mmCIF file of C-alpha atoms in Angstrom:
data_model
loop_
_atom_site.group_PDB
_atom_site.id
_atom_site.type_symbol
_atom_site.label_atom_id
_atom_site.label_comp_id
_atom_site.label_asym_id
_atom_site.label_seq_id
_atom_site.Cartn_x
_atom_site.Cartn_y
_atom_site.Cartn_z
ATOM 1 C CA MET A 1 0.000 0.000 0.000
ATOM 2 C CA THR A 2 1.185 3.517 -0.740
ATOM 3 C CA GLU A 3 1.133 6.203 1.905
ATOM 4 C CA THR A 4 -1.814 7.884 0.206
ATOM 5 C CA THR A 5 -3.914 4.697 0.322
ATOM 6 C CA LYS A 6 -3.125 3.712 3.894
ATOM 7 C CA THR A 7 -5.583 4.715 6.599
ATOM 8 C CA HIS A 8 -4.342 7.704 8.564
ATOM 9 C CA VAL A 9 -4.981 7.395 12.279
ATOM 10 C CA ILE A 10 -5.252 9.684 15.265
ATOM 11 C CA LEU A 11 -5.013 7.816 18.574
ATOM 12 C CA LEU A 12 -7.189 9.215 21.371
ATOM 13 C CA ALA A 13 -6.676 8.151 24.987
ATOM 14 C CA CYS A 14 -9.253 9.176 27.595
ATOM 15 C CA GLY A 15 -8.700 8.733 31.321
ATOM 16 C CA SER A 16 -7.985 10.254 34.681
ATOM 17 C CA PHE A 17 -4.204 10.548 34.169
ATOM 18 C CA ASN A 18 -3.962 10.920 37.925
ATOM 19 C CA PRO A 19 -1.020 11.215 37.384
ATOM 20 C CA ILE A 20 0.052 10.444 33.821
ATOM 21 C CA THR A 21 2.726 7.719 33.832
ATOM 22 C CA LYS A 22 5.495 6.466 31.592
ATOM 23 C CA GLY A 23 3.127 3.583 30.879
ATOM 24 C CA HIS A 24 0.599 5.938 29.312
ATOM 25 C CA ILE A 25 3.223 7.395 26.980
ATOM 26 C CA GLN A 26 4.577 3.964 26.104
ATOM 27 C CA MET A 27 1.025 2.856 25.302
ATOM 28 C CA PHE A 28 0.953 5.451 22.522
ATOM 29 C CA GLU A 29 4.390 4.444 21.255
ATOM 30 C CA ARG A 30 3.602 0.714 21.270
ATOM 31 C CA ALA A 31 0.303 1.269 19.477
ATOM 32 C CA ARG A 32 1.902 3.446 16.804
ATOM 33 C CA ASP A 33 4.739 0.980 16.207
ATOM 34 C CA TYR A 34 2.302 -1.917 15.884
ATOM 35 C CA LEU A 35 -0.083 -0.109 13.539
ATOM 36 C CA HIS A 36 2.797 0.900 11.298
ATOM 37 C CA LYS A 37 4.083 -2.681 11.206
ATOM 38 C CA THR A 38 0.729 -3.918 9.894
ATOM 39 C CA GLY A 39 1.356 -1.914 6.735
ATOM 40 C CA ARG A 40 -2.247 -0.667 6.748
ATOM 41 C CA PHE A 41 -2.017 2.468 8.879
ATOM 42 C CA ILE A 42 -0.069 5.684 9.332
ATOM 43 C CA VAL A 43 -0.423 7.270 12.765
ATOM 44 C CA ILE A 44 -0.318 11.039 12.338
ATOM 45 C CA GLY A 45 -1.030 12.068 15.917
ATOM 46 C CA GLY A 46 -1.959 11.146 19.462
ATOM 47 C CA ILE A 47 -4.296 12.966 21.835
ATOM 48 C CA VAL A 48 -4.292 12.724 25.644
ATOM 49 C CA SER A 49 -7.708 13.785 26.950
ATOM 50 C CA PRO A 50 -7.915 14.025 30.776
ATOM 51 C CA VAL A 51 -11.323 13.503 32.356
ATOM 52 C CA HIS A 52 -13.444 16.312 33.825
ATOM 53 C CA ASP A 53 -13.180 17.042 37.554
ATOM 54 C CA SER A 54 -16.804 16.001 38.090
ATOM 55 C CA TYR A 55 -15.968 12.409 37.153
ATOM 56 C CA GLY A 56 -15.951 11.930 40.913
ATOM 57 C CA LYS A 57 -13.148 9.409 41.283
ATOM 58 C CA THR A 58 -11.680 9.264 44.792
ATOM 59 C CA GLY A 59 -8.381 11.109 45.018
ATOM 60 C CA LEU A 60 -8.760 12.789 41.622
ATOM 61 C CA VAL A 61 -6.740 15.995 41.733
ATOM 62 C CA SER A 62 -7.845 19.151 39.948
ATOM 63 C CA SER A 63 -7.788 19.125 36.156
ATOM 64 C CA ARG A 64 -5.516 22.167 36.379
ATOM 65 C CA HIS A 65 -2.825 19.922 37.864
ATOM 66 C CA ARG A 66 -3.568 16.931 35.668
ATOM 67 C CA LEU A 67 -3.415 18.991 32.479
ATOM 68 C CA THR A 68 -0.081 20.468 33.546
ATOM 69 C CA MET A 69 1.360 17.041 34.361
ATOM 70 C CA CYS A 70 0.190 15.684 31.021
ATOM 71 C CA GLN A 71 1.764 18.628 29.211
ATOM 72 C CA LEU A 72 5.049 18.018 31.005
ATOM 73 C CA ALA A 73 4.937 14.323 30.139
ATOM 74 C CA VAL A 74 4.538 14.904 26.384
ATOM 75 C CA GLN A 75 6.652 18.031 26.014
ATOM 76 C CA SER A 76 9.415 16.150 24.218
ATOM 77 C CA SER A 77 7.043 14.301 21.863
ATOM 78 C CA ASP A 78 6.607 15.490 18.300
ATOM 79 C CA TRP A 79 3.289 13.703 17.795
ATOM 80 C CA ILE A 80 1.418 13.391 21.118
ATOM 81 C CA ARG A 81 -0.453 16.382 22.482
ATOM 82 C CA VAL A 82 -2.753 17.165 25.401
ATOM 83 C CA ASP A 83 -6.295 18.279 24.668
ATOM 84 C CA PRO A 84 -8.185 20.232 27.381
ATOM 85 C CA TRP A 85 -11.655 20.046 25.826
ATOM 86 C CA GLU A 86 -13.031 17.524 28.340
ATOM 87 C CA CYS A 87 -11.787 19.563 31.280
ATOM 88 C CA TYR A 88 -13.267 22.774 29.873
ATOM 89 C CA GLN A 89 -16.818 21.444 29.690
ATOM 90 C CA ASP A 90 -19.486 22.188 32.295
ATOM 91 C CA THR A 91 -19.603 18.583 33.440
ATOM 92 C CA TRP A 92 -18.239 15.098 32.847
ATOM 93 C CA GLN A 93 -18.358 13.830 29.255
ATOM 94 C CA THR A 94 -18.752 10.229 28.150
ATOM 95 C CA THR A 95 -15.965 8.616 26.145
ATOM 96 C CA CYS A 96 -18.395 8.423 23.252
ATOM 97 C CA SER A 97 -18.961 12.189 23.389
ATOM 98 C CA VAL A 98 -15.229 12.878 23.403
ATOM 99 C CA LEU A 99 -14.716 10.708 20.315
ATOM 100 C CA GLU A 100 -17.632 12.413 18.561
ATOM 101 C CA HIS A 101 -16.231 15.830 19.443
ATOM 102 C CA HIS A 102 -12.902 15.074 17.804
ATOM 103 C CA ARG A 103 -14.591 13.470 14.804
ATOM 104 C CA ASP A 104 -16.738 16.557 14.264
ATOM 105 C CA LEU A 105 -13.745 18.810 14.758
ATOM 106 C CA MET A 106 -11.713 16.985 12.130
ATOM 107 C CA LYS A 107 -14.607 17.043 9.668
ATOM 108 C CA ARG A 108 -15.161 20.751 10.236
ATOM 109 C CA VAL A 109 -11.642 22.105 9.969
ATOM 110 C CA THR A 110 -9.822 19.624 7.737
ATOM 111 C CA GLY A 111 -12.467 18.320 5.378
ATOM 112 C CA CYS A 112 -11.215 14.798 6.049
ATOM 113 C CA ILE A 113 -12.790 11.636 4.777
ATOM 114 C CA LEU A 114 -13.536 9.864 8.058
ATOM 115 C CA SER A 115 -14.151 6.142 7.791
ATOM 116 C CA ASN A 116 -16.622 4.078 9.782
ATOM 117 C CA VAL A 117 -18.772 7.100 10.558
ATOM 118 C CA ASN A 118 -22.433 6.493 9.797
ATOM 119 C CA THR A 119 -24.363 9.114 11.698
ATOM 120 C CA PRO A 120 -23.881 12.825 12.408
ATOM 121 C CA SER A 121 -23.087 13.900 15.938
ATOM 122 C CA ILE A 122 -24.772 16.602 18.006
ATOM 123 C CA THR A 123 -21.713 16.959 20.233
ATOM 124 C CA PRO A 124 -20.584 20.613 20.528
ATOM 125 C CA VAL A 125 -17.568 21.214 18.332
ATOM 126 C CA ILE A 126 -15.702 23.860 20.267
ATOM 127 C CA GLY A 127 -15.311 24.107 24.025
ATOM 128 C CA GLN A 128 -13.541 26.950 25.799
ATOM 129 C CA PRO A 129 -12.962 27.821 29.443
ATOM 130 C CA GLN A 130 -15.607 30.031 30.964
ATOM 131 C CA ASN A 131 -13.199 32.968 31.290
ATOM 132 C CA GLU A 132 -12.091 33.003 27.660
ATOM 133 C CA SER A 133 -13.649 35.104 24.951
ATOM 134 C CA SER A 134 -16.002 33.540 22.464
ATOM 135 C CA GLN A 135 -14.031 34.695 19.420
ATOM 136 C CA THR A 136 -13.835 32.315 16.491
ATOM 137 C CA ILE A 137 -10.912 29.946 16.922
ATOM 138 C CA TYR A 138 -10.924 28.534 13.423
ATOM 139 C CA GLN A 139 -10.400 30.405 10.199
ATOM 140 C CA ASN A 140 -10.311 28.712 6.818
ATOM 141 C CA ASN A 141 -9.009 31.002 4.091
ATOM 142 C CA ASN A 142 -8.391 28.286 1.520
ATOM 143 C CA ASN A 143 -9.795 28.804 -1.932
ATOM 144 C CA VAL A 144 -11.790 25.692 -2.783
ATOM 145 C CA SER A 145 -10.415 25.632 -6.303
ATOM 146 C CA ASN A 146 -6.854 25.647 -4.989
ATOM 147 C CA LYS A 147 -6.967 22.659 -2.629
ATOM 148 C CA PRO A 148 -3.708 20.730 -2.320
ATOM 149 C CA THR A 149 -3.820 17.083 -3.285
ATOM 150 C CA ALA A 150 -3.023 14.288 -0.865
ATOM 151 C CA ALA A 151 0.401 13.863 -2.442
ATOM 152 C CA LYS A 152 1.206 17.531 -1.887
ATOM 153 C CA ILE A 153 0.023 17.325 1.701
ATOM 154 C CA LEU A 154 2.153 14.281 2.436
ATOM 155 C CA GLY A 155 5.225 16.089 1.174
ATOM 156 C CA LYS A 156 4.532 19.377 2.885
ATOM 157 C CA VAL A 157 5.772 20.440 6.271
ATOM 158 C CA GLY A 158 2.824 21.007 8.593
ATOM 159 C CA GLU A 159 1.634 24.538 9.221
ATOM 160 C CA SER A 160 2.677 25.898 12.583
ATOM 161 C CA LEU A 161 -0.031 25.725 15.228
ATOM 162 C CA SER A 162 -0.598 28.359 17.864
ATOM 163 C CA ARG A 163 -2.789 28.333 20.997
ATOM 164 C CA ILE A 164 -1.022 25.153 22.009
ATOM 165 C CA CYS A 165 -1.345 23.791 25.501
ATOM 166 C CA CYS A 166 1.932 21.910 25.461
ATOM 167 C CA VAL A 167 5.308 22.121 23.773
ATOM 168 C CA ARG A 168 5.168 20.439 20.368
ATOM 169 C CA PRO A 169 8.255 20.373 18.140
ATOM 170 C CA PRO A 170 7.364 20.717 14.427
ATOM 171 C CA MET A 171 6.523 17.430 12.706
ATOM 172 C CA GLU A 172 8.446 16.438 9.608
ATOM 173 C CA ARG A 173 5.613 15.211 7.431
ATOM 174 C CA PHE A 174 2.209 15.408 9.069
ATOM 175 C CA THR A 175 0.193 17.629 11.292
ATOM 176 C CA PHE A 176 -3.351 17.576 12.588
ATOM 177 C CA VAL A 177 -5.477 20.142 14.305
ATOM 178 C CA ASP A 178 -7.552 20.514 17.427
ATOM 179 C CA GLU A 179 -9.156 23.294 19.413
ATOM 180 C CA ASN A 180 -5.747 24.395 20.663
ATOM 181 C CA ALA A 181 -4.904 25.674 17.187
ATOM 182 C CA ASN A 182 -5.500 28.936 15.407
ATOM 183 C CA LEU A 183 -5.374 27.517 11.943
ATOM 184 C CA GLY A 184 -5.016 30.446 9.571
ATOM 185 C CA THR A 185 -4.708 28.662 6.239
ATOM 186 C CA VAL A 186 -5.979 25.152 6.777
ATOM 187 C CA MET A 187 -4.366 22.092 5.298
ATOM 188 C CA ARG A 188 -7.020 19.772 3.951
ATOM 189 C CA TYR A 189 -7.067 15.991 3.649
ATOM 190 C CA GLU A 190 -9.953 15.359 1.236
ATOM 191 C CA GLU A 191 -8.169 12.480 -0.451
ATOM 192 C CA ILE A 192 -6.916 10.810 2.701
ATOM 193 C CA GLU A 193 -8.916 8.353 4.779
ATOM 194 C CA LEU A 194 -8.705 9.279 8.454
ATOM 195 C CA ARG A 195 -9.847 7.362 11.513
ATOM 196 C CA ILE A 196 -9.936 8.422 15.133
ATOM 197 C CA LEU A 197 -9.311 5.300 17.216
ATOM 198 C CA LEU A 198 -9.768 4.977 20.960
ATOM 199 C CA LEU A 199 -6.503 3.896 22.541
ATOM 200 C CA CYS A 200 -6.817 1.931 25.775
ATOM 201 C CA GLY A 201 -5.337 -0.784 27.925
ATOM 202 C CA SER A 202 -6.921 -4.198 28.270
ATOM 203 C CA ASP A 203 -8.296 -3.122 31.665
ATOM 204 C CA LEU A 204 -10.626 -0.634 29.978
ATOM 205 C CA LEU A 205 -11.631 -3.261 27.418
ATOM 206 C CA GLU A 206 -12.462 -5.594 30.282
ATOM 207 C CA SER A 207 -14.699 -2.936 31.826
ATOM 208 C CA PHE A 208 -16.932 -3.195 28.736
ATOM 209 C CA CYS A 209 -17.917 -6.637 29.993
ATOM 210 C CA ILE A 210 -19.217 -5.389 33.368
ATOM 211 C CA PRO A 211 -23.037 -5.313 33.179
ATOM 212 C CA GLY A 212 -24.494 -1.821 33.486
ATOM 213 C CA LEU A 213 -21.156 0.004 33.607
ATOM 214 C CA TRP A 214 -21.263 1.230 30.007
ATOM 215 C CA ASN A 215 -24.246 2.467 28.034
ATOM 216 C CA GLU A 216 -24.766 -0.122 25.309
ATOM 217 C CA ALA A 217 -25.623 2.512 22.695
ATOM 218 C CA ASP A 218 -22.329 4.239 23.486
ATOM 219 C CA MET A 219 -20.470 0.960 23.176
ATOM 220 C CA GLU A 220 -22.017 0.407 19.744
ATOM 221 C CA VAL A 221 -20.727 3.810 18.610
ATOM 222 C CA ILE A 222 -17.281 3.466 20.220
ATOM 223 C CA VAL A 223 -16.547 0.029 18.799
ATOM 224 C CA GLY A 224 -18.791 0.041 15.731
ATOM 225 C CA GLU A 225 -18.189 3.519 14.318
ATOM 226 C CA PHE A 226 -14.738 4.394 15.621
ATOM 227 C CA GLY A 227 -12.761 1.324 16.670
ATOM 228 C CA ILE A 228 -10.310 0.556 19.444
ATOM 229 C CA VAL A 229 -6.599 -0.085 19.716
ATOM 230 C CA VAL A 230 -5.902 -2.234 22.785
ATOM 231 C CA VAL A 231 -2.525 -2.465 24.486
ATOM 232 C CA PRO A 232 -2.402 -5.555 26.785
ATOM 233 C CA ARG A 233 -1.679 -4.803 30.454
ATOM 234 C CA ASP A 234 -0.827 -6.978 33.446
ATOM 235 C CA GLY A 235 -0.880 -10.134 31.357
ATOM 236 C CA ALA A 236 -4.571 -9.771 30.451
ATOM 237 C CA ASP A 237 -5.727 -11.566 27.305
ATOM 238 C CA PRO A 238 -7.832 -9.196 25.141
ATOM 239 C CA ASP A 239 -9.115 -12.071 22.992
ATOM 240 C CA ARG A 240 -10.509 -13.811 26.073
ATOM 241 C CA ILE A 241 -12.044 -10.540 27.262
ATOM 242 C CA MET A 242 -13.796 -9.953 23.929
ATOM 243 C CA ASN A 243 -15.509 -13.346 24.133
ATOM 244 C CA HIS A 244 -17.393 -12.148 27.226
ATOM 245 C CA SER A 245 -19.207 -9.317 25.440
ATOM 246 C CA SER A 246 -21.685 -9.694 22.585
ATOM 247 C CA ILE A 247 -20.923 -6.155 21.338
ATOM 248 C CA LEU A 248 -17.168 -6.741 21.371
ATOM 249 C CA ARG A 249 -17.657 -10.020 19.510
ATOM 250 C CA LYS A 250 -19.938 -8.303 16.991
ATOM 251 C CA TYR A 251 -17.309 -5.673 16.148
ATOM 252 C CA LYS A 252 -14.220 -7.780 16.683
ATOM 253 C CA ASN A 253 -12.772 -6.615 13.361
ATOM 254 C CA ASN A 254 -12.789 -3.031 14.680
ATOM 255 C CA ILE A 255 -10.647 -3.962 17.688
ATOM 256 C CA LEU A 256 -6.919 -3.927 17.012
ATOM 257 C CA VAL A 257 -4.870 -5.692 19.669
ATOM 258 C CA VAL A 258 -1.218 -4.670 19.858
ATOM 259 C CA LYS A 259 0.947 -7.739 19.409
ATOM 260 C CA ASP A 260 4.371 -6.996 20.795
ATOM 261 C CA ASP A 261 6.398 -7.958 23.843
ATOM 262 C CA SER A 262 3.759 -9.232 26.284
ATOM 263 C CA ASN A 263 6.277 -8.737 29.118
ATOM 264 C CA HIS A 264 6.875 -5.086 28.306
ATOM 265 C CA PRO A 265 8.056 -3.413 31.554
ATOM 266 C CA MET A 266 5.553 -0.557 31.145
ATOM 267 C CA SER A 267 2.571 -2.937 30.997
ATOM 268 C CA VAL A 268 2.441 -3.121 34.807
ATOM 269 C CA VAL A 269 2.906 0.596 35.467
ATOM 270 C CA SER A 270 -0.201 2.386 36.727
ATOM 271 C CA SER A 271 -1.305 5.665 38.263
ATOM 272 C CA THR A 272 -2.342 3.761 41.399
ATOM 273 C CA LYS A 273 1.154 2.342 41.880
ATOM 274 C CA SER A 274 2.598 5.789 41.264
ATOM 275 C CA ARG A 275 0.413 7.402 43.930
ATOM 276 C CA LEU A 276 1.284 4.700 46.445
ATOM 277 C CA ALA A 277 4.987 5.108 45.727
ATOM 278 C CA LEU A 278 4.689 8.850 46.281
ATOM 279 C CA GLN A 279 2.834 8.399 49.566
ATOM 280 C CA HIS A 280 5.407 5.917 50.862
ATOM 281 C CA GLY A 281 8.463 7.788 49.628
ATOM 282 C CA ASP A 282 9.313 4.826 47.405
ATOM 283 C CA GLY A 283 12.245 5.590 45.124
ATOM 284 C CA HIS A 284 10.729 3.329 42.456
ATOM 285 C CA VAL A 285 8.457 6.219 41.536
ATOM 286 C CA VAL A 286 11.180 7.239 39.055
ATOM 287 C CA ASP A 287 10.355 4.041 37.166
ATOM 288 C CA TYR A 288 6.712 5.076 36.891
ATOM 289 C CA LEU A 289 6.784 8.824 36.260
ATOM 290 C CA CYS A 290 9.000 11.093 34.187
ATOM 291 C CA GLN A 291 11.138 13.526 36.149
ATOM 292 C CA PRO A 292 9.305 16.751 35.177
ATOM 293 C CA VAL A 293 6.059 15.205 36.445
ATOM 294 C CA ILE A 294 7.712 14.110 39.704
ATOM 295 C CA ASP A 295 9.142 17.596 40.190
ATOM 296 C CA TYR A 296 5.736 19.180 39.631
ATOM 297 C CA ILE A 297 4.044 16.763 42.041
ATOM 298 C CA LEU A 298 6.574 17.504 44.776
ATOM 299 C CA LYS A 299 6.398 21.237 44.190
ATOM 300 C CA SER A 300 2.581 21.207 44.298
ATOM 301 C CA GLN A 301 2.430 18.636 47.133
ATOM 302 C CA LEU A 302 0.072 16.355 45.228
ATOM 303 C CA TYR A 303 -0.846 12.829 46.383
ATOM 304 C CA ILE A 304 1.653 12.974 49.246
ATOM 305 C CA ASN A 305 -0.872 13.202 52.059
ATOM 306 C CA THR A 306 -3.919 11.555 50.453
ATOM 307 C CA SER A 307 -5.208 8.022 50.399
ATOM 308 C CA GLY A 308 -6.848 8.375 46.969
#
């Protein structure tokens, strides 16, 4: 397959990121490496989307802190960024709503051909903090008759993006946009197939099998219209997990399981272990969290005196 015929993918990870760990970052890297090895996909970006404060999880620190920690964790990445849309909403958003938001955003500002999308979404496209102005974030000055072809796009250095919420070195070949960007002249991808895939660990996949935990209509959209990339964690077997859910079995072809080193050292790293290590003064926390995140946690005195 040529690069113009491969499916272009944006990986979206939703979660508490309380705090974000090296395991979360490695999950993106492992998923990208695996998708590229299949020969069917090109991953053009990754999005970290921290959950809203009203999610209500015990010990969940303010989104202000979690966004900052996520930004610090990806500051050296040239393809993973942090998106604050969830945190800027009035209340908690479902995973389905977050996926729909990014799908609508891509359709609106890039003119992408998005695959496996059958129904329009009513999810708001743009979310801003309450204290920001309501000025238009997106501007598209492209002349329709002068659209670049896919081949030109693939060979063009991405336009610089402003209004970023984290440090993002310029990418060599691709770029994608989100509500952090003031686009100016928009690059368009009319001739490129793009998919937004939910990136998760096998623990989240397993939660789909818990009766009543997920809305079944949401599950149908998440797995049926978008698709999932699953990175195995803690020795869990995603294939066994999928056999316990009729919806997962129905859309098994939309679930991509990363096949790499099943004993990857990051597969056992978790936010829970990181918080416990911080509370107990365990030096192994350096194995779980990157140093800028550790420094921020210590400076802000997060997790140290909590049991969450």
